[in-house]
Short mmCIF file of C-alpha atoms in Angstrom, two decimals:
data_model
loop_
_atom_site.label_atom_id
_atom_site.label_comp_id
_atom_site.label_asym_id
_atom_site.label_seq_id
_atom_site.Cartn_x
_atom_site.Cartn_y
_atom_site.Cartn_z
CA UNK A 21 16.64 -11.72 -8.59
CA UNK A 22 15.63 -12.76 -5.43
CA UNK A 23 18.20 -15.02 -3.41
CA UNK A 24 17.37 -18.86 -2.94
CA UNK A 25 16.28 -19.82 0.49
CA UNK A 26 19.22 -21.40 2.36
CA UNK A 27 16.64 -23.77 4.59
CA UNK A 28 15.87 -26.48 2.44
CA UNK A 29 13.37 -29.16 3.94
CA UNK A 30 12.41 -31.04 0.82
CA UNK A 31 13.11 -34.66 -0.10
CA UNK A 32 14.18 -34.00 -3.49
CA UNK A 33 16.77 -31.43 -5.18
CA UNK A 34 14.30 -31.14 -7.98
CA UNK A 35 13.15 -27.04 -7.61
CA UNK A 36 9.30 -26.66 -7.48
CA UNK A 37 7.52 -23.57 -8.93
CA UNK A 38 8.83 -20.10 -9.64
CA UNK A 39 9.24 -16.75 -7.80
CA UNK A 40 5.82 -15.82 -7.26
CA UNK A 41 4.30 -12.34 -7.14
CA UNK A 42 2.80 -10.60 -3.98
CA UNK A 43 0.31 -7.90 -3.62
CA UNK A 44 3.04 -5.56 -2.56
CA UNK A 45 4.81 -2.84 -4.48
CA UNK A 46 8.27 -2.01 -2.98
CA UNK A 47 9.91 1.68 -3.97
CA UNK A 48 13.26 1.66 -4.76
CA UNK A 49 15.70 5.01 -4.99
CA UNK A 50 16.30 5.80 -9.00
CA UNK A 51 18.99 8.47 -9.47
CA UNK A 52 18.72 12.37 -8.59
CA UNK A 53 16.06 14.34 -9.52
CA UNK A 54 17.83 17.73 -11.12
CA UNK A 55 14.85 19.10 -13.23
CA UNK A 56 13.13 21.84 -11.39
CA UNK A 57 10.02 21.55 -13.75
CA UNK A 58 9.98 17.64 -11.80
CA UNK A 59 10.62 18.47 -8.23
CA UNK A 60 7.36 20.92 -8.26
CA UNK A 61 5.02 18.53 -10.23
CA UNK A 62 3.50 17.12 -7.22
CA UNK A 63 3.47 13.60 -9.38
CA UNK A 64 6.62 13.02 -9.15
CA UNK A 65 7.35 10.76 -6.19
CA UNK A 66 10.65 11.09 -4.61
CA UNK A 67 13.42 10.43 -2.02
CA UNK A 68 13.72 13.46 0.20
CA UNK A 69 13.84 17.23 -1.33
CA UNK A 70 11.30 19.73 -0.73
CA UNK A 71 7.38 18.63 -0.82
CA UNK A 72 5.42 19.48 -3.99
CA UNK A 73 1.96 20.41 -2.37
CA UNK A 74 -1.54 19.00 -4.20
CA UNK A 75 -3.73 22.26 -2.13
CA UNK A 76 -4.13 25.27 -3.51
CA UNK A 77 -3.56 27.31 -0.49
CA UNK A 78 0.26 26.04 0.67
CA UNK A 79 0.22 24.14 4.43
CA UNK A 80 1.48 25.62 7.03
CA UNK A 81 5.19 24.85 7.99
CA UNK A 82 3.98 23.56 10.97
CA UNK A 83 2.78 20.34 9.67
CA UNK A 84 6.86 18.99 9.35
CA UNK A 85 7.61 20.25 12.53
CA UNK A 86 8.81 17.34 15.43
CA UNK A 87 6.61 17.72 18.26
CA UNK A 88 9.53 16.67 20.17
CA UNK A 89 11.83 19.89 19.45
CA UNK A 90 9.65 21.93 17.42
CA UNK A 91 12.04 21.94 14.26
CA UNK A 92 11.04 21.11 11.16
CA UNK A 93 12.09 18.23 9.85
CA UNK A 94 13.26 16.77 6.56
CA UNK A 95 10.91 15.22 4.28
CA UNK A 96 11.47 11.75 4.05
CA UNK A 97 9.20 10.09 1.01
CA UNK A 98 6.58 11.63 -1.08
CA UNK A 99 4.14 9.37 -2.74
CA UNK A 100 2.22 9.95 -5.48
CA UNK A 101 -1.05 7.67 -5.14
CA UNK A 102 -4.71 8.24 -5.74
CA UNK A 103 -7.06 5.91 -4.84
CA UNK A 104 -8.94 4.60 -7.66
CA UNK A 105 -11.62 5.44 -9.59
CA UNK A 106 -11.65 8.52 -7.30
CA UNK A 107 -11.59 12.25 -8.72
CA UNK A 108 -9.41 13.36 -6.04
CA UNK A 109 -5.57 13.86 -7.19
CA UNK A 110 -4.00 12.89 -3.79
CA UNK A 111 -0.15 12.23 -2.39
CA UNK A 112 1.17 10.87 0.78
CA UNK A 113 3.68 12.98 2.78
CA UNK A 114 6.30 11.37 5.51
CA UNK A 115 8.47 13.72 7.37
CA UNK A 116 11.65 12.34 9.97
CA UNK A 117 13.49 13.99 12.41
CA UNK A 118 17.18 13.13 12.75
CA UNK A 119 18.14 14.99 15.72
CA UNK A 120 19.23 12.72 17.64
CA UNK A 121 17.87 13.55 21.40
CA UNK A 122 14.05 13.35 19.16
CA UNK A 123 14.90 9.28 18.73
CA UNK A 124 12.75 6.52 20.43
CA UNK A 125 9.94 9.39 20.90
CA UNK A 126 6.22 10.25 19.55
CA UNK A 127 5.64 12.16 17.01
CA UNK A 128 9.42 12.79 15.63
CA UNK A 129 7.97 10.76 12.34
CA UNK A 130 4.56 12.73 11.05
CA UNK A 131 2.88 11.65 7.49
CA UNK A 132 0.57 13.86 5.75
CA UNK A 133 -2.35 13.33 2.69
CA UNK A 134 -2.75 16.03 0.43
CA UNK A 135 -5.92 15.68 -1.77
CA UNK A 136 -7.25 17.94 -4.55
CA UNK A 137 -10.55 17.73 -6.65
CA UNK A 138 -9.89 17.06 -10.15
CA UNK A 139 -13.01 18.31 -12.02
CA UNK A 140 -11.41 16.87 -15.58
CA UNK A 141 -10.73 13.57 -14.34
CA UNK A 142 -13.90 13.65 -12.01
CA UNK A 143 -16.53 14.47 -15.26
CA UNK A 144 -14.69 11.63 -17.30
CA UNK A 145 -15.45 9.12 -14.16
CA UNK A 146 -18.58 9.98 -13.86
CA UNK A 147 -19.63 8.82 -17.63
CA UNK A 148 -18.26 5.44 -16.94
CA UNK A 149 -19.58 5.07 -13.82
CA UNK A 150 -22.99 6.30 -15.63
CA UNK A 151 -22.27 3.87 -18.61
CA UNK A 152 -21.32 0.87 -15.93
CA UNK A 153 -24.66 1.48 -13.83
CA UNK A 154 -26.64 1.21 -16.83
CA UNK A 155 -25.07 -1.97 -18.22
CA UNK A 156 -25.37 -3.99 -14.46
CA UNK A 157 -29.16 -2.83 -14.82
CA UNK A 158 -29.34 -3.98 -18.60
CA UNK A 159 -28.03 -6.93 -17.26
CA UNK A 160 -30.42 -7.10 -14.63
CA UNK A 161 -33.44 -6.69 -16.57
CA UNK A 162 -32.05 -9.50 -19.19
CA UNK A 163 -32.51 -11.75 -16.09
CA UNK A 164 -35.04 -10.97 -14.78
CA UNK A 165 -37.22 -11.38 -18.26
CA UNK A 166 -35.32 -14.50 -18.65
CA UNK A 167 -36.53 -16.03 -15.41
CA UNK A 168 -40.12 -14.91 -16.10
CA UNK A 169 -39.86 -16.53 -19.39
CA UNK A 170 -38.57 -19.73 -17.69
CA UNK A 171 -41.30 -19.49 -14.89
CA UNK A 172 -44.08 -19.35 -18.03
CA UNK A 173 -43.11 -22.00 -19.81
CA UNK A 174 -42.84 -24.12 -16.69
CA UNK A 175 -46.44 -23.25 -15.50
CA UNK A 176 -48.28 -24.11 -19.46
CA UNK A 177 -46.08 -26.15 -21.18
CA UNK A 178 -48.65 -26.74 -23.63
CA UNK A 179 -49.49 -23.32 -24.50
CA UNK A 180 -49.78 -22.59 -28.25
CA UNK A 181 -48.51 -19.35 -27.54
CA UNK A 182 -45.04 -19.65 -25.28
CA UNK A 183 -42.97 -16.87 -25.10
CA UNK A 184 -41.06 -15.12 -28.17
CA UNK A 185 -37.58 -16.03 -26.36
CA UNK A 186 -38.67 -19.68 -26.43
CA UNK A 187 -38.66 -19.85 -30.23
CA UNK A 188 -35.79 -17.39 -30.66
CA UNK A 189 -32.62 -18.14 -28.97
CA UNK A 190 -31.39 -15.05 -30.05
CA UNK A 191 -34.57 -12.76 -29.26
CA UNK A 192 -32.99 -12.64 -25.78
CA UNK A 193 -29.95 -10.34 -26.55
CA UNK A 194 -32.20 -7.53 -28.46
CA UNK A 195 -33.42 -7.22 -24.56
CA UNK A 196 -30.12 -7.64 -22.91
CA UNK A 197 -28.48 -4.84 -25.46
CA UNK A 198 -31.74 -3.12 -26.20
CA UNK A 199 -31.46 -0.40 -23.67
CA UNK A 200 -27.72 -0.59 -22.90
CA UNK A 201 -26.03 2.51 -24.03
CA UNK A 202 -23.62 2.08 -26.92
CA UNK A 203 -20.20 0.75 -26.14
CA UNK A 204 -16.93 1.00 -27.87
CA UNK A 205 -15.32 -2.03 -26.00
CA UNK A 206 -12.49 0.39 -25.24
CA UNK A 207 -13.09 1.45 -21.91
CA UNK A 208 -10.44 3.87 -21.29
CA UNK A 209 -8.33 3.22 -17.91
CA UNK A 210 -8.24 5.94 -15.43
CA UNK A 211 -4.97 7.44 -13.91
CA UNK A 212 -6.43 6.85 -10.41
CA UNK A 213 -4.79 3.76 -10.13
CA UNK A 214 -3.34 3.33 -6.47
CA UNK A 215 0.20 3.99 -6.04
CA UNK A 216 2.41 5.30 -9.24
CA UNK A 217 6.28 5.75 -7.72
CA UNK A 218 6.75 6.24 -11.33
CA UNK A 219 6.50 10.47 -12.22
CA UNK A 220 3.47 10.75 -14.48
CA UNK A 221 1.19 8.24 -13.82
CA UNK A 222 -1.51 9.87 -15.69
CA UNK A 223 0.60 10.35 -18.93
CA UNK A 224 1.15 6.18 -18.73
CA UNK A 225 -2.38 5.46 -17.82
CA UNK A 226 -4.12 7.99 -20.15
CA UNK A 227 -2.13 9.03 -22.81
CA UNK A 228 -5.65 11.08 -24.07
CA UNK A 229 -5.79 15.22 -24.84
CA UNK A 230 -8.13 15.28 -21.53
CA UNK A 231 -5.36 13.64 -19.23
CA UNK A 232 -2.48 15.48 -20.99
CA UNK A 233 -4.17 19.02 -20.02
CA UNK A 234 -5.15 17.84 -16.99
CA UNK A 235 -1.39 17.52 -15.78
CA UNK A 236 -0.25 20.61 -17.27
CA UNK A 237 -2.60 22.38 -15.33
CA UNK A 238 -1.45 20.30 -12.21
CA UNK A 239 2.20 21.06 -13.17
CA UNK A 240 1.47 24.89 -13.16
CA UNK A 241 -0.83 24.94 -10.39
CA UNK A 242 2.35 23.14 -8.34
CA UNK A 243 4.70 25.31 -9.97
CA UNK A 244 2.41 28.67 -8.53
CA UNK A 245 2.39 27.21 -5.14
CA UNK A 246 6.29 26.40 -4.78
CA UNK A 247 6.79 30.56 -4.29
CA UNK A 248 10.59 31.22 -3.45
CA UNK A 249 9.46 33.48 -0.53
CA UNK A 250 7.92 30.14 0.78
CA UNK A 251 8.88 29.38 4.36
CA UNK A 252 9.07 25.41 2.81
CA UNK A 253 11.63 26.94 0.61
CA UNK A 254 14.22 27.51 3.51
CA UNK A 255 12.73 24.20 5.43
CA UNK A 256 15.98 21.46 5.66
CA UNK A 257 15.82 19.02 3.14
CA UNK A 258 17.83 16.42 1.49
CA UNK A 259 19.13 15.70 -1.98
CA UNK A 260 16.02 15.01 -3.90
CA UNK A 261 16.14 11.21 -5.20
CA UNK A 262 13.32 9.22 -7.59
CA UNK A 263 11.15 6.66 -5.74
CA UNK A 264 10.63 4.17 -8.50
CA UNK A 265 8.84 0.99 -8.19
CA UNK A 266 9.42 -2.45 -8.17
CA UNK A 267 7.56 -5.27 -7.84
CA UNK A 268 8.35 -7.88 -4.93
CA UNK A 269 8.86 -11.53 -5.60
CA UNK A 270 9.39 -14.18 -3.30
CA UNK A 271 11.44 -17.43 -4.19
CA UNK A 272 9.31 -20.63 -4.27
CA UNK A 273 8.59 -22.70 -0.91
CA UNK A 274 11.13 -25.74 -0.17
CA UNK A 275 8.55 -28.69 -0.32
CA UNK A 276 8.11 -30.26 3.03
CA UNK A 277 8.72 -33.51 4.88
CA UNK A 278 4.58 -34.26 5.26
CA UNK A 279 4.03 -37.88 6.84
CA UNK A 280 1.98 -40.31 4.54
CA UNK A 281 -1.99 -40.02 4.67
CA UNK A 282 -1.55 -36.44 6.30
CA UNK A 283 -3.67 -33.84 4.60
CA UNK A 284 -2.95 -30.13 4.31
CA UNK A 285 -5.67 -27.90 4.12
CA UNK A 286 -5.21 -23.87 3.73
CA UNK A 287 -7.39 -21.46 5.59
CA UNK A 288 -6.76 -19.00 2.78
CA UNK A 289 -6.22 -19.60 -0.74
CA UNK A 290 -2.12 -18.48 -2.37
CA UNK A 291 -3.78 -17.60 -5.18
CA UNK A 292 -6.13 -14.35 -5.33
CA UNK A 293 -5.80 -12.32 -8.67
CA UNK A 294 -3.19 -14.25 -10.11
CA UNK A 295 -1.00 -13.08 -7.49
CA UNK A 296 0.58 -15.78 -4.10
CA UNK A 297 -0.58 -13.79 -1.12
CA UNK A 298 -0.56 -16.36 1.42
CA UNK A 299 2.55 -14.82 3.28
CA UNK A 300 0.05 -11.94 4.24
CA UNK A 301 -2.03 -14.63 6.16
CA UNK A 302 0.94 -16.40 7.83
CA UNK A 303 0.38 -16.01 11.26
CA UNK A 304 3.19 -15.66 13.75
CA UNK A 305 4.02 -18.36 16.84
CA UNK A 306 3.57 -17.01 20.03
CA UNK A 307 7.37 -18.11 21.14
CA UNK A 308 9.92 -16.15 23.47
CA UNK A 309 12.74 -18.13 22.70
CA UNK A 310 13.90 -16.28 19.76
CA UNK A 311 12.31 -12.99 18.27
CA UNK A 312 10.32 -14.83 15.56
CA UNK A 313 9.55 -11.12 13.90
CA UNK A 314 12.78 -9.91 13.29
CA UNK A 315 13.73 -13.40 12.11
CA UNK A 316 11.22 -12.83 9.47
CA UNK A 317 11.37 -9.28 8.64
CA UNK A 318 15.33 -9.59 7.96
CA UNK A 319 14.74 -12.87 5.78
CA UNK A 320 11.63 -11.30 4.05
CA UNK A 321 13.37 -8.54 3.46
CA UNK A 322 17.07 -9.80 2.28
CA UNK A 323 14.91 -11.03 -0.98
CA UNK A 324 15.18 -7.27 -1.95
CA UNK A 325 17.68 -5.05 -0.08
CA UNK A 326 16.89 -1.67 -2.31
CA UNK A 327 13.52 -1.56 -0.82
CA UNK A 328 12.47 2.25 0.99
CA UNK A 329 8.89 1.35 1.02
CA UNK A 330 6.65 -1.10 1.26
CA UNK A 331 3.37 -0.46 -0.57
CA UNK A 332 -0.06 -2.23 0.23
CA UNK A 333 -3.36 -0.11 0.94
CA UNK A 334 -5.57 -2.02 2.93
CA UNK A 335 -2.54 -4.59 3.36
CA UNK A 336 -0.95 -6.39 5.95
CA UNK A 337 2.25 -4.44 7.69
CA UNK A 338 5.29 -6.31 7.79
CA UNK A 339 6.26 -5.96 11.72
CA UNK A 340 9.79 -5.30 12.54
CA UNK A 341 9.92 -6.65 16.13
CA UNK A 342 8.08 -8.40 19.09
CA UNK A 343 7.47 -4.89 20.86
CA UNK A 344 4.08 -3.33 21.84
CA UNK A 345 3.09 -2.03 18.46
CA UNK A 346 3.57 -5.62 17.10
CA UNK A 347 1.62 -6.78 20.05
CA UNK A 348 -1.28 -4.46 19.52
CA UNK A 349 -1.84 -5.15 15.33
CA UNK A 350 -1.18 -8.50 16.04
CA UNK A 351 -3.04 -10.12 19.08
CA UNK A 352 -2.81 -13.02 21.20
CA UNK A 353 -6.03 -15.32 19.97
CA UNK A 354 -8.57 -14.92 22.72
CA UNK A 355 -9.26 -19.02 23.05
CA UNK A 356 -7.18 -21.45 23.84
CA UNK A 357 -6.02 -23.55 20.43
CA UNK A 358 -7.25 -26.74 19.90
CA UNK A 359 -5.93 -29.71 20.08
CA UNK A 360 -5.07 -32.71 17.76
CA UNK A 361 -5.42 -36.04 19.11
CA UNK A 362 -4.64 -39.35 17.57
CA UNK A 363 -4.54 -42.90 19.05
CA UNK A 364 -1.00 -43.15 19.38
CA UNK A 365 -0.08 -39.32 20.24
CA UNK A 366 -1.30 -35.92 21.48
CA UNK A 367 -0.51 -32.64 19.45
CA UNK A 368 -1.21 -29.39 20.53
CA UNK A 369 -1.06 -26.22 18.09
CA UNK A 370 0.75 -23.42 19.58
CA UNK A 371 -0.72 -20.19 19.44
CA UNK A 372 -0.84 -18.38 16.28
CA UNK A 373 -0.93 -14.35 15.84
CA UNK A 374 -2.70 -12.93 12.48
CA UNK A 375 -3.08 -9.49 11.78
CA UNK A 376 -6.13 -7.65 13.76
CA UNK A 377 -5.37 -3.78 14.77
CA UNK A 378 -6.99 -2.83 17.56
CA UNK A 379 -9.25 0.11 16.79
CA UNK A 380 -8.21 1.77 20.06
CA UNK A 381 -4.62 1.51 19.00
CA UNK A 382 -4.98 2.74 15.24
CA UNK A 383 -7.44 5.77 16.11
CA UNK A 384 -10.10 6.91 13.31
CA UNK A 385 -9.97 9.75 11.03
CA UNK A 386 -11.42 12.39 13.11
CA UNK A 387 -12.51 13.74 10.56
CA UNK A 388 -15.38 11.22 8.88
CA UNK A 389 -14.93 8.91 11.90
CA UNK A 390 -14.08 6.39 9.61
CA UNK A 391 -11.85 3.47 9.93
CA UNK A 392 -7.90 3.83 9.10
CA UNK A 393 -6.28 1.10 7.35
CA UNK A 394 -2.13 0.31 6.26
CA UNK A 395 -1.21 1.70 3.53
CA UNK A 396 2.73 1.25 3.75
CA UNK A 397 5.84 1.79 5.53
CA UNK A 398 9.14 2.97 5.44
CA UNK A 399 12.34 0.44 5.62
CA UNK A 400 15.57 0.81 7.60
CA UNK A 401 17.51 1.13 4.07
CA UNK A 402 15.95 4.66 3.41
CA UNK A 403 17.89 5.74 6.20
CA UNK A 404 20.88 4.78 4.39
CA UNK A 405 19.92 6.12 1.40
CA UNK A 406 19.36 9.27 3.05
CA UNK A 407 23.03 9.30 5.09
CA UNK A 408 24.62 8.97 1.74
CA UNK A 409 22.71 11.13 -0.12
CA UNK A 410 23.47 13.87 2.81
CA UNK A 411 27.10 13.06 2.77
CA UNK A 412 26.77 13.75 -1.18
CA UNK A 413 28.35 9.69 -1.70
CA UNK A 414 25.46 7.95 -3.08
CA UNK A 415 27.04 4.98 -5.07
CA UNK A 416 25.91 1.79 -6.51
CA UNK A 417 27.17 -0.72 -3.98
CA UNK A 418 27.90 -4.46 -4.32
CA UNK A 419 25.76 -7.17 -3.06
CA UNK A 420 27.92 -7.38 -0.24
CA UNK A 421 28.36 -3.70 0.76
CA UNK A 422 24.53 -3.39 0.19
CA UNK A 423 23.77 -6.50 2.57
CA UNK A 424 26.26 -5.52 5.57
CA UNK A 425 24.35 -1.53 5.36
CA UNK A 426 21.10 -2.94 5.91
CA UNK A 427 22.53 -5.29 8.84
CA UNK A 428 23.77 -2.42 10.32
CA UNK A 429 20.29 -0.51 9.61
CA UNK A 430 18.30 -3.53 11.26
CA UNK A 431 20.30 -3.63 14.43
CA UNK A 432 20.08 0.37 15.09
CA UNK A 433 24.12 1.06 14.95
CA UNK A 434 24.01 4.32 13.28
CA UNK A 435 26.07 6.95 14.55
CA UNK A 436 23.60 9.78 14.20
CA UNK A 437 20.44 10.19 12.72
CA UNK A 438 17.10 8.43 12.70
CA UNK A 439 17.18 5.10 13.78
CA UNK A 440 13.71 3.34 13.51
CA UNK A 441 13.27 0.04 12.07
CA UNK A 442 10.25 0.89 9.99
CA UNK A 443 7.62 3.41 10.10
CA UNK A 444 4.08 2.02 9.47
CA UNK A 445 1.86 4.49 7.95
CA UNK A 446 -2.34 3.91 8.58
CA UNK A 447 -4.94 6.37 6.48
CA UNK A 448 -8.36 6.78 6.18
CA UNK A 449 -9.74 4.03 3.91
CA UNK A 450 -12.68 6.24 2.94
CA UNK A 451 -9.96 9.00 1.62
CA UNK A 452 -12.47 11.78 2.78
CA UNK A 453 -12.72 15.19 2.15
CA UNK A 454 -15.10 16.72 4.42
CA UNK A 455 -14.84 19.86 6.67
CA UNK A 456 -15.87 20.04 10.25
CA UNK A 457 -19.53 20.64 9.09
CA UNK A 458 -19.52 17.42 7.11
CA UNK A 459 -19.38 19.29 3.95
CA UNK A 460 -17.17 18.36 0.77
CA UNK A 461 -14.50 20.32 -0.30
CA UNK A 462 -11.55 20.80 -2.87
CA UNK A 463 -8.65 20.37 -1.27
CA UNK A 464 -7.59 18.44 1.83
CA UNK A 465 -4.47 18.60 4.40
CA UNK A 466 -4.71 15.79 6.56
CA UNK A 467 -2.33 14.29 9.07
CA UNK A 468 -2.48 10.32 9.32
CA UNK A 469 -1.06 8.20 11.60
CA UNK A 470 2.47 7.10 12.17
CA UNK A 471 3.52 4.41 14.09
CA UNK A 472 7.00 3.86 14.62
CA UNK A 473 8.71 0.67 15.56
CA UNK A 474 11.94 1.40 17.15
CA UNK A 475 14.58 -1.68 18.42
CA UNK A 476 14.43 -5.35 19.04
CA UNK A 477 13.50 -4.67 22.68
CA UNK A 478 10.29 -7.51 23.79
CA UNK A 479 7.37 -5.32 25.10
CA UNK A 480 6.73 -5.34 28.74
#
């Protein structure tokens, strides 16, 4: 349950709404993972341990290595989460270093997509897509005939011969079902579903034979490439954990103090699938009097202290601090704001912030050339997650114990280890799967980009 929010503006004590629901799904840790059968099934998403790899042919050992000492490091999250109605199986692999003289420096955090073809899941797509196309041009047709209809009766309306779907109301859906393929009105719902923290997503999402085989050929396929010779097998690691998920909630708004006659007018609408998204559109004050970001990262984030991740493809980052990463995804406005003027007064706006990466900053995949977008980051509690789990203490802890560890997180005082706020992790929105050549292929190893927000220190 989230906790209330301590600023209270409004004119009554009377509460106003509920929690509402945001776009974003937050991974929480969920107990140790002992089944071996579970840490190969690359499905499983966890907390540390060793990766469970999607290609056939293993990576290299070299993808976990810090470019910064050349170790390899531990694996920090795994993710399982295809994109959807694609018929690649793919997961999302962070790696950390912890040594400490690696801290504050490029490329000590690394994230990698595996993807693999799924020919099962791909032939089952393909039908519905088939059986969607035709429908939208069944539909198409149906209004098209309907709006030559309407354009013949308009031009004789005293033929003694008007069209058939002018004396039958009903003639019109033999032509709008006529050619449609049959349906059952079942459609069945894929397991490509965007992120599953949950193991098994395709078991929950498509409990049919097809799926079922499909994952115990994924299971063995992970099991074959998980060889105990494997170099990944003597790779440092942590205690594996489950990454389950939860869903974040945000405690309703305080009403505010608005003077009579004023009216308040939203650029974007809190309402978009059922779901309040207008914190993603809240744009920041361009103020140097406090830092505004951390304010808001610490208060946005004290509504759910378990939180490792923060999950939003194509979202908006949640920035940890004023420094030249926040800068960069979230620009100064180019013109000057506008002001308000009334008879008796002057107002003018200060300077808002919203979020608009910089394509320079956040490169392309190299590999289509195509754009990368957010997909999620990782929050200061993993780190503590990870401490304990190393120390082999891993305890429920109160509310109290739970909210001083992430203070401590926040402001960096760790005595060793990693000691980033949050990691923000960008892919390739197209999810592609070409070679150098441009051709398609099977199964992909790509690194992604990492960017790494460090302290509370203002950029320069």
């Amino acid at each position: 349950m989230a906790p209330q929010d301590d600023e209270d503006w409004s004119d009554s004590d009377e509460e106003v709404g509920s929690e509402a629901e945001t776009s974003v799904l937050l991974g929480v840790p969920d107990g140790s993972i002992t089944s071996v059968t579970e840490l190969a099934d690359a499905a499983v998403s966890r907390i540390g341990g060793h990766p469970a790899f999607l290609p056939a042919n293993e990576p290299p050992i070299s993808s976990s290595q810090c470019k910064i000492c050349s170790f390899p490091m531990e694996l920090l999250v795994q993710m399982w989460c295809p994109f959807e109605n694609s018929p690649m199986d793919r997961a999302l692999y962070v790696w950390g270093c912890a040594n400490p003289g690696c801290q504050r420096k490029d490329g000590s955090v690394r994230a990698w997509r595996g993807l693999r073809y799924n020919e099962k899941y791909a032939a089952k797509l393909e039908v519905k897509l088939s059986h969607k196309r035709q429908q939208e041009e069944a539909r198409q047709r149906a209004a098209q005939q309907a709006e030559q209809a309407k354009q013949a009766s308009k031009s004789n309306p005293f033929s003694l011969n008007p069209s058939p779907a002018t004396h039958n109301p009903f003639g019109l859906g033999a032509q709008i079902f006529g050619d449609a393929p049959p349906t059952t009105g079942t459609d069945e719902a894929p397991p490509n579903q965007g992120l599953c923290l949950d193991s098994g997503n395709q078991d929950a999402d498509d409990s049919d034979t097809e799926s079922t085989t499909s994952n115990e050929s994924l299971l063995t396929a992970m099991t074959k490439t998980t060889l105990e010779e494997s170099p990944w097998k003597a790779a440092p690691a942590y205690s594996p954990l489950y990454l389950s998920t939860a869903l974040e909630y945000l405690p309703p708004q305080p009403k505010s103090k608005i003077p009579p006659g004023a009216q308040v007018v939203s650029e974007r609408g809190a309402d978009e699938g059922g779901k309040d998204i207008s914190w993603a559109f809240e744009p920041f004050e361009n103020s140097l009097e406090v830092d505004q970001v951390f304010e808001r990262f610490t208060k946005r984030v004290g509504y759910e202290g378990e939180q490792c991740i923060r999950y939003e493809l194509n979202g908006t980052p949640l920035p940890f601090a004023s420094d030249k990463i926040f800068q960069s995804l979230f620009p100064i406005p180019s013109t000057d704001p506008l002001p308000i003027t009334k008879p008796d007064f002057k107002v003018v706006l200060p300077q808002k912030r919203v979020y608009a990466p910089a394509s320079a900053f956040v490169s392309s995949c190299p590999s289509c050339n195509g754009k990368r977008v957010f997909e999620c980051q990782l929050m200061p509690n993993l780190i503590n997650v990870l401490r304990d789990v190393e120390k082999n203490s891993v305890k429920k802890l109160s509310d109290e114990e739970r909210r001083a560890a992430i203070q401590k997180a926040l402001k960096g005082d760790l005595e060793k280890g990693m000691e980033w706020g949050t990691c923000l992790i960008f892919s390739c929105e197209n999810d592609c799967r070409v070679d150098s050549s441009g051709k398609e292929i099977k199964d992909v190893w790509r690194e992604e980009v990492a960017l790494v927000q460090w302290d509370l220190s203002l950029a320069s």
